[in-house]
Coordinates of C-alpha atoms in Angstrom, one line a residue:
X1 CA -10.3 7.2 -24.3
X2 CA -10.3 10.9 -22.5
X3 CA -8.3 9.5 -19.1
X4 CA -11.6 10.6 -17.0
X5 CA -14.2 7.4 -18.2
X6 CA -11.8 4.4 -16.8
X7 CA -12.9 1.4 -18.4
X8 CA -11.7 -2.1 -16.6
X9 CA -9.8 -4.5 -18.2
X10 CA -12.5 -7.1 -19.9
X11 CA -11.2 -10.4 -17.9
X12 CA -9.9 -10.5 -14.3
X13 CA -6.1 -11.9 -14.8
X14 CA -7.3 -14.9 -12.9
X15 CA -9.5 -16.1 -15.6
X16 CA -6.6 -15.2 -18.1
X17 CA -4.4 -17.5 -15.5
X18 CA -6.6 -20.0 -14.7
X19 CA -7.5 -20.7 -18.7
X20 CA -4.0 -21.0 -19.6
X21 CA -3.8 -17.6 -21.8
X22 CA -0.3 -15.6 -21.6
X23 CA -0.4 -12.5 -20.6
X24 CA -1.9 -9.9 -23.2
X25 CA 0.1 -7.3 -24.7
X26 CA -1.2 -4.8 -22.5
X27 CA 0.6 -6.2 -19.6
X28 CA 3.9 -6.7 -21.2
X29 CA 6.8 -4.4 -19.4
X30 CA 7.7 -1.5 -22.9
X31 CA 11.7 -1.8 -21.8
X32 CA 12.3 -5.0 -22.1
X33 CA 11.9 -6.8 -19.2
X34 CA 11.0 -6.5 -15.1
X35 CA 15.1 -6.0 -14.8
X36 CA 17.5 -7.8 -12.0
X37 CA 17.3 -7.8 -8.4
X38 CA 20.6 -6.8 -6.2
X39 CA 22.8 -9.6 -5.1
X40 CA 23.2 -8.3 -2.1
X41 CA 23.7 -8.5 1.9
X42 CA 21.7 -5.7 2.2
X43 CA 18.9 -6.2 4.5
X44 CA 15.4 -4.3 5.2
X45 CA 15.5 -3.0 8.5
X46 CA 13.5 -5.1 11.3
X47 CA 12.0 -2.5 13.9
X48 CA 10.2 -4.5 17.8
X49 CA 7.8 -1.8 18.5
X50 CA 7.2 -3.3 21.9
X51 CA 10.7 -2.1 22.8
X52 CA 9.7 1.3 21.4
X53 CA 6.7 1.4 23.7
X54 CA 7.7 -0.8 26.5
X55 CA 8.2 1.0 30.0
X56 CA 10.6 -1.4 31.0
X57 CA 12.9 -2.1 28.4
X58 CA 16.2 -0.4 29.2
X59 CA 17.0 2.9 27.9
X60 CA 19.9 2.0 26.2
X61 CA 18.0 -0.9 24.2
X62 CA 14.8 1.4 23.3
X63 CA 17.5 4.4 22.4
X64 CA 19.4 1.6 19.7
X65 CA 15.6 0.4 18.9
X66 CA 14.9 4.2 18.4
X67 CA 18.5 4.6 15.9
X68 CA 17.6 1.5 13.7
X69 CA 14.1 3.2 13.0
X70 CA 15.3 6.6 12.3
X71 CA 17.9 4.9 9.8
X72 CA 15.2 2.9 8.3
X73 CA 13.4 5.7 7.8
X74 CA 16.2 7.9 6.3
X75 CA 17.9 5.5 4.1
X76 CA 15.0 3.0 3.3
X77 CA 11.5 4.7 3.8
X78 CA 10.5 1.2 4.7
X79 CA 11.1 -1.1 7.0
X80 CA 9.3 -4.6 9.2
X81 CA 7.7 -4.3 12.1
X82 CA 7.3 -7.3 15.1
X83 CA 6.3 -6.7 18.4
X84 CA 3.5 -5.1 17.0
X85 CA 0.6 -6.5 19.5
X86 CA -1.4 -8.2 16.1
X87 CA -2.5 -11.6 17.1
X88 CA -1.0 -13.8 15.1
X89 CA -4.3 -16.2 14.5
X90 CA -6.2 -12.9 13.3
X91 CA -3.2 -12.1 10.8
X92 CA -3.5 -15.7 9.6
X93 CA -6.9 -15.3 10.0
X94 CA -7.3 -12.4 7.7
X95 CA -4.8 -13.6 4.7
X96 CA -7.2 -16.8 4.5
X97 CA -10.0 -15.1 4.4
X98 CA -9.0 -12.7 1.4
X99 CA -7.5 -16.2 -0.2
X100 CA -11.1 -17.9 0.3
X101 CA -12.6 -14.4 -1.6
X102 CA -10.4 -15.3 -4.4
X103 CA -11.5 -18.9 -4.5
X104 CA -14.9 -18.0 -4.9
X105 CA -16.7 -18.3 -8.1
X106 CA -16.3 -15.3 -10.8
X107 CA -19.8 -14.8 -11.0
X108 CA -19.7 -14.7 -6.5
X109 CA -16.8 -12.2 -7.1
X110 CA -18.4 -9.9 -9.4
X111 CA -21.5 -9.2 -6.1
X112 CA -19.1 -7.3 -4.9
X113 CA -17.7 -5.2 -8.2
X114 CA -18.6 -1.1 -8.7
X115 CA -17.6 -2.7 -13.0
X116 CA -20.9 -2.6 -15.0
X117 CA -21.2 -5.5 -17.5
X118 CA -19.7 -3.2 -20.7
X119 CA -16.6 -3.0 -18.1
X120 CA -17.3 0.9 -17.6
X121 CA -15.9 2.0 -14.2
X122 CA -18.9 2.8 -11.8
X123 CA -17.0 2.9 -8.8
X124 CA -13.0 2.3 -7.9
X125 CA -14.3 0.6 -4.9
X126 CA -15.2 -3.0 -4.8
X127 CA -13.4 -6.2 -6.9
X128 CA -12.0 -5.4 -10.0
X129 CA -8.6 -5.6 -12.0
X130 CA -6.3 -2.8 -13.4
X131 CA -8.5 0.4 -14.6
X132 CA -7.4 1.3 -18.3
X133 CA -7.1 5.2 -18.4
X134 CA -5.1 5.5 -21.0
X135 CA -4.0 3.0 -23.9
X136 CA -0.2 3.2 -23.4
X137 CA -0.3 2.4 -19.8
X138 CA 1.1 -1.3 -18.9
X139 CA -1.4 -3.6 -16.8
X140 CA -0.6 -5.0 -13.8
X141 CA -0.8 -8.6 -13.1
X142 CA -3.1 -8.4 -10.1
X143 CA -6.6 -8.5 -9.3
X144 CA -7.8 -6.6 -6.2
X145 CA -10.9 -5.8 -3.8
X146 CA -10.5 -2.9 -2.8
X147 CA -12.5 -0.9 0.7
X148 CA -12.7 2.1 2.3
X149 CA -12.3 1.5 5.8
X150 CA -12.2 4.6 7.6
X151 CA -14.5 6.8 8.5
X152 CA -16.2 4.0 9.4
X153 CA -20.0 5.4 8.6
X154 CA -18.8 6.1 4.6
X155 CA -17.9 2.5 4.3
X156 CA -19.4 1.3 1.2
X157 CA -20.9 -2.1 2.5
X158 CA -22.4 -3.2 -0.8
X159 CA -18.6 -4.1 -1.8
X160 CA -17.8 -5.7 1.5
X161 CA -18.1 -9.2 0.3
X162 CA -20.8 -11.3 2.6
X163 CA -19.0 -14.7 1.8
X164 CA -17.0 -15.9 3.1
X165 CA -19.0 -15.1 5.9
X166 CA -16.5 -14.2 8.4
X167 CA -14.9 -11.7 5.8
X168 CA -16.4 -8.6 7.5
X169 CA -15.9 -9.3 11.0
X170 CA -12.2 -10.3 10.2
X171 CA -11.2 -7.1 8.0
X172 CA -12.9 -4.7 10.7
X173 CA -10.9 -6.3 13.7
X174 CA -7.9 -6.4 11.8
X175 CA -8.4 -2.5 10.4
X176 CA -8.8 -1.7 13.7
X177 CA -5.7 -3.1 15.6
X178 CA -3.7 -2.0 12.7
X179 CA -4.6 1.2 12.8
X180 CA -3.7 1.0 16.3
X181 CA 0.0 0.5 15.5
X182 CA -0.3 3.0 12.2
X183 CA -0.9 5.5 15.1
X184 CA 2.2 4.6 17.5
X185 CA 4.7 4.7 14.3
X186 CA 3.3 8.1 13.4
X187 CA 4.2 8.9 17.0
X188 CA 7.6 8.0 16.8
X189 CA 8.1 9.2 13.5
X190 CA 7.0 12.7 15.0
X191 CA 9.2 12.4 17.6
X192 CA 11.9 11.4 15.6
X193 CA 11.7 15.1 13.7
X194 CA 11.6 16.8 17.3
X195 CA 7.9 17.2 16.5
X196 CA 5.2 17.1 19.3
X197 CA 4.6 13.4 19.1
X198 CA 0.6 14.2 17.8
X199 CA 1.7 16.8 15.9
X200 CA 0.6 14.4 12.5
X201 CA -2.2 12.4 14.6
X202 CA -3.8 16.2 15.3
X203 CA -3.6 16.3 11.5
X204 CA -5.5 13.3 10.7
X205 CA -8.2 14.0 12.8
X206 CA -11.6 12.2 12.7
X207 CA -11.8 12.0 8.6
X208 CA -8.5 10.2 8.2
X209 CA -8.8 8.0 5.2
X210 CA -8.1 4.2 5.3
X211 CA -8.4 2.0 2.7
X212 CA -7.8 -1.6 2.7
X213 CA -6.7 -3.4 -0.6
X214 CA -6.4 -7.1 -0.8
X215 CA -4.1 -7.7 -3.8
X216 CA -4.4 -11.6 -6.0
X217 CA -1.7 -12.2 -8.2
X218 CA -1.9 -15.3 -10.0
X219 CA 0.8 -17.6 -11.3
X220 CA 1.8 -15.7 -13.9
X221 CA 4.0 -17.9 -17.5
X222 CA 6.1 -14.6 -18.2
X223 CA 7.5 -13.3 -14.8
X224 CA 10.5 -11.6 -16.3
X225 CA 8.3 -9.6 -18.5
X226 CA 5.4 -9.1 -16.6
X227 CA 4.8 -7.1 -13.0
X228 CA 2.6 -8.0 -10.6
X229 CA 2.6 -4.1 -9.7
X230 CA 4.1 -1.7 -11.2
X231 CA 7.2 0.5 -9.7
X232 CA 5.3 3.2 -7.9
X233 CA 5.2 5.5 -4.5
X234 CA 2.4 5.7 -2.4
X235 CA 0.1 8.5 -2.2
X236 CA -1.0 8.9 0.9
X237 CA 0.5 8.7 4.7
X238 CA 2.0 5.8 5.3
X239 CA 1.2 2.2 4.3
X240 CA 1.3 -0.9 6.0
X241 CA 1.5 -4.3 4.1
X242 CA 0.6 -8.1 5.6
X243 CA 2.8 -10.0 3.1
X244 CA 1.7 -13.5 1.6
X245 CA 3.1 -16.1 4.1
X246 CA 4.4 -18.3 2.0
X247 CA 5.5 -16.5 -1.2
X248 CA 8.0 -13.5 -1.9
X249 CA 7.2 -10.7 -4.7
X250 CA 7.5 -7.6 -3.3
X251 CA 11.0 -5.5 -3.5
X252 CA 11.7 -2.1 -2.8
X253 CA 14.4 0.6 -4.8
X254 CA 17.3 1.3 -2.5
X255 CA 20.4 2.9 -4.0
X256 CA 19.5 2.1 -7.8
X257 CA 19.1 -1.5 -7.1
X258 CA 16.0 -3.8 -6.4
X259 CA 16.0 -5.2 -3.1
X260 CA 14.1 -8.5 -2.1
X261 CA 11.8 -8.2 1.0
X262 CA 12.0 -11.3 2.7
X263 CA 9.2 -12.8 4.1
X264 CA 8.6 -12.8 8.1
X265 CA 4.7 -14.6 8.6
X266 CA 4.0 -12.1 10.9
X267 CA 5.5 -8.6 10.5
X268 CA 3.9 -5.6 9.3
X269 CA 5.8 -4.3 6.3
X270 CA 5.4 -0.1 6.6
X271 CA 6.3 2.3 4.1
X272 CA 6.6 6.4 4.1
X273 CA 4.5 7.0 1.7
X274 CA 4.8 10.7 -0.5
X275 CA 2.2 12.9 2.0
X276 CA 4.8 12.0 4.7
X277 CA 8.2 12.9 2.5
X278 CA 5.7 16.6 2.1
X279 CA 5.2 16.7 6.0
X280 CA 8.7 15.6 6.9
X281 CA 10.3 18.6 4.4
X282 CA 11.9 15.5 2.6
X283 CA 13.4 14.5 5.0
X284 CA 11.7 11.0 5.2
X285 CA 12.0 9.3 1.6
X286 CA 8.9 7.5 0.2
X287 CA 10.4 4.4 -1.3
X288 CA 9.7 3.2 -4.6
X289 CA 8.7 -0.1 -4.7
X290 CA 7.1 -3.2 -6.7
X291 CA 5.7 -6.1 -6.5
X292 CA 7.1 -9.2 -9.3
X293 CA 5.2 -12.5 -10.4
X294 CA 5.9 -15.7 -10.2
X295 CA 5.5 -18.6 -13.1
X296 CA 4.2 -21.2 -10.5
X297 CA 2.7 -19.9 -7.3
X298 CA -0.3 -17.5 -6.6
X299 CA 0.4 -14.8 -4.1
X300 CA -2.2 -12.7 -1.7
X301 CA -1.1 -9.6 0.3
X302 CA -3.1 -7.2 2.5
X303 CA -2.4 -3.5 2.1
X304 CA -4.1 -0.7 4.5
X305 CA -3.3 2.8 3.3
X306 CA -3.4 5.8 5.2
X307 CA -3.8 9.3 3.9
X308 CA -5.6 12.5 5.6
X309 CA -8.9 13.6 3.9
X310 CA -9.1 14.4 0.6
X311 CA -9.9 18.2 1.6
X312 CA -6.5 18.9 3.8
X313 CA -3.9 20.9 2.8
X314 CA -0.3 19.3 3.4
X315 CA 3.1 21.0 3.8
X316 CA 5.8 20.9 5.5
X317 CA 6.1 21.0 9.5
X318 CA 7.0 25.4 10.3
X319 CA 9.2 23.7 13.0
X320 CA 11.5 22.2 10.3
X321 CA 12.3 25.2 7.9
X322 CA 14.6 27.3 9.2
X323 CA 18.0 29.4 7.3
X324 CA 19.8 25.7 7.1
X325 CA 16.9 24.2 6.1
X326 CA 14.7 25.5 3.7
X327 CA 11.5 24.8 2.2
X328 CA 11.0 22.0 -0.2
X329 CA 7.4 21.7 -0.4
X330 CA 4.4 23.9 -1.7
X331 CA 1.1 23.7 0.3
X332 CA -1.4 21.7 -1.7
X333 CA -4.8 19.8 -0.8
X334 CA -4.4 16.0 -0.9
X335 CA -7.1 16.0 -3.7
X336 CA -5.0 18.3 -5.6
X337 CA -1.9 15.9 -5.1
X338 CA -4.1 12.8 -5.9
X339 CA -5.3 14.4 -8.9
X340 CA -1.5 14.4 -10.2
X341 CA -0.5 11.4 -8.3
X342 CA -2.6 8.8 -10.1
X343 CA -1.3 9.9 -13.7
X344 CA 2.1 9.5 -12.8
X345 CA 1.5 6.2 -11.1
X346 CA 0.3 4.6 -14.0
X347 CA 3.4 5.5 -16.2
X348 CA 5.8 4.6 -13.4
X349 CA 7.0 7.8 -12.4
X350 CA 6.9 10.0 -9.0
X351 CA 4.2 12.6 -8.4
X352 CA 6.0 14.3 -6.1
X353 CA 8.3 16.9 -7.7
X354 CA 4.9 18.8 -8.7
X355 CA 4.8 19.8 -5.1
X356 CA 7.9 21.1 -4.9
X357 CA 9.1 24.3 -4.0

């Protein structure tokens, strides 16, 4: 295998799940096991963005507000949102819909796949399962559908899946309002740097990339050996995450140690992800983070990822290098990055020292 053919993994995991198999070799963790989480009081950082953007709320409650998220962002890189202005019924909405996907028949699923028959890779769009690129990479637990959202005209619509019916109508609304909030915490991370509060939105412009991934991870009978994702950064912006409402799996790295993120049904979980850290002259960390499985329960999570186009160059802000504060970051095109990012993802390691200085 030359790393540029992927081939996908022969059976979704939940026909491996659903039949009764344990999990293949391929997924099993090489160091001996998915590791502990912290028992700890240490809690993720809760941020009300309606106290960030309400005119009303008391200056000395938006200016704490304001403290927690710049201490989220400094010390955690992630952190839950409320008061975001999501209807609750359309987040609910949303995480059935991408549950009723997965219910559907295999042969239903596979409408919507860009995996010819012989499991070559035609397209990283559409419903598939982990991508082998390599044969010493470890699979992850999961099976996905993955969609370009944004621009809205390049949207591949022969992967957006017409049943359940409602699915498109549900994922556009709900792209849409998310973006929405995407935009105000890009604001106030901006402002945050003493940055022109559109000084990232200007970058972005009109060919911004979104993707949407809707992540199945099925009960899985070798948790502690198994992940349902791999520890990893994100690539692009930031990244904003509707958790399963019911079950927990996802944990970030804080300080060396695993830390649980609870479940709240309807926050936003956002993450600075590694274009950020770039932009921010490290000054913003982009988190690792991981999602585990669990031997009884299926889990279902929503991720939207944002990222500029794949033709912009990132680097740090001028206004944050100064004598004190040097440079840490090289200019590079997000391709470029991408192009290193993905190889390091799939052995668990950061991209982001490439780009360094």
């Amino acid at each position: 295998m030359d790393g540029r053919t992927p081939v996908s993994a022969v059976r979704r995991v939940q026909e491996l799940a659903v039949n009764g198999f344990d999990p293949p070799a391929a997924y099993i963790v090489k160091d001996g096991g998915t590791g502990p989480v912290a028992d700890t009081l240490l809690s993720v950082p809760v941020i009300d963005l309606s106290i960030l953007t309400s005119s009303s709320t008391c200056s000395k409650e938006k200016k704490e507000e304001v403290e927690k998220l710049r201490s989220a962002l400094v010390s955690w890189g992630l952190f839950q949102v409320v008061g975001h202005g999501i209807p609750t019924k359309l987040l609910d909405d949303v995480r059935e819909v991408g549950k009723e996907f997965f219910d559907l028949s295999m042969e239903e699923k596979k409408r919507v796949s860009g995996v010819s028959e012989d499991g070559t890779v035609d397209d990283l769009e559409g419903y598939g399962a982990d991508n082998i690129f390599t044969i010493d990479h470890v699979l992850d637990w999961a099976d996905r559908l993955y969609l370009l959202v944004k621009p809205q005209d390049q949207r591949k619509l022969k992967y957006w899946p017409q049943k359940p019916n409602n699915f498109r109508e549900l994922l556009h609304e709900y792209s849409t309002k998310s973006s929405m909030v995407a935009e105000i915490i890009v604001k106030k991370i901006a402002e945050l740097l003493g940055l022109e509060e559109n000084h990232f939105i200007s970058l972005y412009g009109d060919q911004a990339i979104e993707y949407a991934r809707f992540n199945y991870y099925p009960p899985c009978s070798q948790p502690d050996l198994v992940y349902g994702i791999k520890a990893h950064t994100d690539g692009g912006g930031i990244t904003m995450l509707l958790q399963d409402k019911e079950v927990e799996g996802l944990q970030v790295l804080k300080d060396g140690q695993w830390i649980k993120v609870p479940i709240l049904p309807h926050a936003l979980v956002v993450n600075i992800a590694d274009q950020m850290e770039i932009m921010s002259n490290g000054i913003f960390k982009s988190p690792m983070h991981r999602a585990v499985t669990n031997s009884e329960k299926e889990r279902m999570s929503l991720v939207i990822f944002y990222s500029l186009h794949y033709n912009d160059e990132i680097e740090p802000a001028a206004a944050l290098i100064n004598e004190t504060t040097p440079r840490l970051f090289r200019k590079v095109t997000v391709r470029d990055y991408l192009s290193v990012f993905y190889p390091n993802y799939l052995k668990g390691e950061r991209a982001i020292g490439w780009a360094k200085v």
